[in-house]
Amino acid sequence: EGNGDEKGAIASYNEFVTRFAKHPRTPATYLRIASVLFRIRDIPTAKLMLQKLAADYPKTPEAQRAKERLAEL
């Protein structure tokens, strides 16, 4: 993720959340996807990831962070 291969990181993260939707680390992975998307200035898609995280995993700390981040935008 930090080596300049943002698109590769996003692809890997997306594969993880698709294959392991019920994994305990999936909400955190959505936050990472959003973070990388913000870094490459894909704000609309980053917002969608945060919204999906908040909707699909509403009782997680990551969902709360997603809501906070959305409120800042």
JSON list of C-alpha atoms in Angstrom, two decimals:
[
{"chain": "A", "resi": 1, "resn": "GLU", "atom": "CA", "xyz": [0.00, 0.00, 0.00]},
{"chain": "A", "resi": 2, "resn": "GLY", "atom": "CA", "xyz": [2.74, 2.46, 0.84]},
{"chain": "A", "resi": 3, "resn": "ASN", "atom": "CA", "xyz": [4.97, 1.54, -2.09]},
{"chain": "A", "resi": 4, "resn": "GLY", "atom": "CA", "xyz": [3.06, 3.45, -4.78]},
{"chain": "A", "resi": 5, "resn": "ASP", "atom": "CA", "xyz": [0.98, 0.50, -5.97]},
{"chain": "A", "resi": 6, "resn": "GLU", "atom": "CA", "xyz": [-2.33, 1.89, -4.81]},
{"chain": "A", "resi": 7, "resn": "LYS", "atom": "CA", "xyz": [-4.34, 0.18, -7.52]},
{"chain": "A", "resi": 8, "resn": "GLY", "atom": "CA", "xyz": [-2.78, -3.17, -6.60]},
{"chain": "A", "resi": 9, "resn": "ALA", "atom": "CA", "xyz": [-3.56, -2.56, -2.94]},
{"chain": "A", "resi": 10, "resn": "ILE", "atom": "CA", "xyz": [-7.18, -1.70, -3.74]},
{"chain": "A", "resi": 11, "resn": "ALA", "atom": "CA", "xyz": [-7.52, -4.84, -5.86]},
{"chain": "A", "resi": 12, "resn": "SER", "atom": "CA", "xyz": [-6.12, -7.01, -3.05]},
{"chain": "A", "resi": 13, "resn": "TYR", "atom": "CA", "xyz": [-8.33, -5.40, -0.43]},
{"chain": "A", "resi": 14, "resn": "ASN", "atom": "CA", "xyz": [-11.41, -5.75, -2.65]},
{"chain": "A", "resi": 15, "resn": "GLU", "atom": "CA", "xyz": [-10.65, -9.42, -3.16]},
{"chain": "A", "resi": 16, "resn": "PHE", "atom": "CA", "xyz": [-10.39, -9.88, 0.61]},
{"chain": "A", "resi": 17, "resn": "VAL", "atom": "CA", "xyz": [-13.72, -8.17, 1.40]},
{"chain": "A", "resi": 18, "resn": "THR", "atom": "CA", "xyz": [-15.43, -10.10, -1.38]},
{"chain": "A", "resi": 19, "resn": "ARG", "atom": "CA", "xyz": [-14.11, -13.49, -0.31]},
{"chain": "A", "resi": 20, "resn": "PHE", "atom": "CA", "xyz": [-14.27, -12.95, 3.43]},
{"chain": "A", "resi": 21, "resn": "ALA", "atom": "CA", "xyz": [-17.27, -10.69, 4.07]},
{"chain": "A", "resi": 22, "resn": "LYS", "atom": "CA", "xyz": [-17.78, -12.14, 7.56]},
{"chain": "A", "resi": 23, "resn": "HIS", "atom": "CA", "xyz": [-14.12, -12.00, 8.63]},
{"chain": "A", "resi": 24, "resn": "PRO", "atom": "CA", "xyz": [-13.49, -9.83, 11.71]},
{"chain": "A", "resi": 25, "resn": "ARG", "atom": "CA", "xyz": [-10.97, -7.70, 9.79]},
{"chain": "A", "resi": 26, "resn": "THR", "atom": "CA", "xyz": [-13.28, -6.91, 6.89]},
{"chain": "A", "resi": 27, "resn": "PRO", "atom": "CA", "xyz": [-14.53, -3.60, 8.35]},
{"chain": "A", "resi": 28, "resn": "ALA", "atom": "CA", "xyz": [-10.94, -2.45, 8.85]},
{"chain": "A", "resi": 29, "resn": "THR", "atom": "CA", "xyz": [-10.17, -3.47, 5.29]},
{"chain": "A", "resi": 30, "resn": "TYR", "atom": "CA", "xyz": [-12.98, -1.23, 4.03]},
{"chain": "A", "resi": 31, "resn": "LEU", "atom": "CA", "xyz": [-11.37, 1.65, 5.93]},
{"chain": "A", "resi": 32, "resn": "ARG", "atom": "CA", "xyz": [-8.05, 0.88, 4.26]},
{"chain": "A", "resi": 33, "resn": "ILE", "atom": "CA", "xyz": [-9.69, 0.83, 0.84]},
{"chain": "A", "resi": 34, "resn": "ALA", "atom": "CA", "xyz": [-11.24, 4.23, 1.53]},
{"chain": "A", "resi": 35, "resn": "SER", "atom": "CA", "xyz": [-7.92, 5.59, 2.78]},
{"chain": "A", "resi": 36, "resn": "VAL", "atom": "CA", "xyz": [-6.11, 4.54, -0.39]},
{"chain": "A", "resi": 37, "resn": "LEU", "atom": "CA", "xyz": [-8.92, 5.96, -2.54]},
{"chain": "A", "resi": 38, "resn": "PHE", "atom": "CA", "xyz": [-8.67, 9.30, -0.72]},
{"chain": "A", "resi": 39, "resn": "ARG", "atom": "CA", "xyz": [-4.91, 9.26, -1.26]},
{"chain": "A", "resi": 40, "resn": "ILE", "atom": "CA", "xyz": [-5.33, 8.85, -5.02]},
{"chain": "A", "resi": 41, "resn": "ARG", "atom": "CA", "xyz": [-8.10, 11.47, -4.97]},
{"chain": "A", "resi": 42, "resn": "ASP", "atom": "CA", "xyz": [-10.96, 9.15, -5.92]},
{"chain": "A", "resi": 43, "resn": "ILE", "atom": "CA", "xyz": [-13.27, 10.84, -3.45]},
{"chain": "A", "resi": 44, "resn": "PRO", "atom": "CA", "xyz": [-16.61, 9.56, -4.83]},
{"chain": "A", "resi": 45, "resn": "THR", "atom": "CA", "xyz": [-15.53, 5.92, -4.59]},
{"chain": "A", "resi": 46, "resn": "ALA", "atom": "CA", "xyz": [-13.96, 6.47, -1.17]},
{"chain": "A", "resi": 47, "resn": "LYS", "atom": "CA", "xyz": [-17.27, 7.86, 0.06]},
{"chain": "A", "resi": 48, "resn": "LEU", "atom": "CA", "xyz": [-19.08, 4.82, -1.32]},
{"chain": "A", "resi": 49, "resn": "MET", "atom": "CA", "xyz": [-16.71, 2.51, 0.58]},
{"chain": "A", "resi": 50, "resn": "LEU", "atom": "CA", "xyz": [-17.31, 4.41, 3.82]},
{"chain": "A", "resi": 51, "resn": "GLN", "atom": "CA", "xyz": [-21.08, 4.32, 3.26]},
{"chain": "A", "resi": 52, "resn": "LYS", "atom": "CA", "xyz": [-20.97, 0.57, 2.58]},
{"chain": "A", "resi": 53, "resn": "LEU", "atom": "CA", "xyz": [-18.89, 0.00, 5.70]},
{"chain": "A", "resi": 54, "resn": "ALA", "atom": "CA", "xyz": [-21.32, 2.00, 7.85]},
{"chain": "A", "resi": 55, "resn": "ALA", "atom": "CA", "xyz": [-24.34, 0.21, 6.37]},
{"chain": "A", "resi": 56, "resn": "ASP", "atom": "CA", "xyz": [-23.01, -3.36, 6.33]},
{"chain": "A", "resi": 57, "resn": "TYR", "atom": "CA", "xyz": [-21.11, -3.34, 9.65]},
{"chain": "A", "resi": 58, "resn": "PRO", "atom": "CA", "xyz": [-23.02, -0.74, 11.72]},
{"chain": "A", "resi": 59, "resn": "LYS", "atom": "CA", "xyz": [-22.01, -1.99, 15.17]},
{"chain": "A", "resi": 60, "resn": "THR", "atom": "CA", "xyz": [-18.26, -1.91, 14.60]},
{"chain": "A", "resi": 61, "resn": "PRO", "atom": "CA", "xyz": [-15.81, 0.78, 15.69]},
{"chain": "A", "resi": 62, "resn": "GLU", "atom": "CA", "xyz": [-14.77, 1.04, 12.03]},
{"chain": "A", "resi": 63, "resn": "ALA", "atom": "CA", "xyz": [-18.34, 1.96, 11.07]},
{"chain": "A", "resi": 64, "resn": "GLN", "atom": "CA", "xyz": [-18.25, 4.75, 13.63]},
{"chain": "A", "resi": 65, "resn": "ARG", "atom": "CA", "xyz": [-14.99, 6.03, 12.14]},
{"chain": "A", "resi": 66, "resn": "ALA", "atom": "CA", "xyz": [-16.53, 5.82, 8.67]},
{"chain": "A", "resi": 67, "resn": "LYS", "atom": "CA", "xyz": [-19.49, 7.93, 9.79]},
{"chain": "A", "resi": 68, "resn": "GLU", "atom": "CA", "xyz": [-17.14, 10.48, 11.33]},
{"chain": "A", "resi": 69, "resn": "ARG", "atom": "CA", "xyz": [-15.11, 10.66, 8.15]},
{"chain": "A", "resi": 70, "resn": "LEU", "atom": "CA", "xyz": [-18.25, 11.07, 6.04]},
{"chain": "A", "resi": 71, "resn": "ALA", "atom": "CA", "xyz": [-19.41, 13.90, 8.31]},
{"chain": "A", "resi": 72, "resn": "GLU", "atom": "CA", "xyz": [-16.11, 15.71, 7.69]},
{"chain": "A", "resi": 73, "resn": "LEU", "atom": "CA", "xyz": [-16.60, 15.67, 3.92]}
]
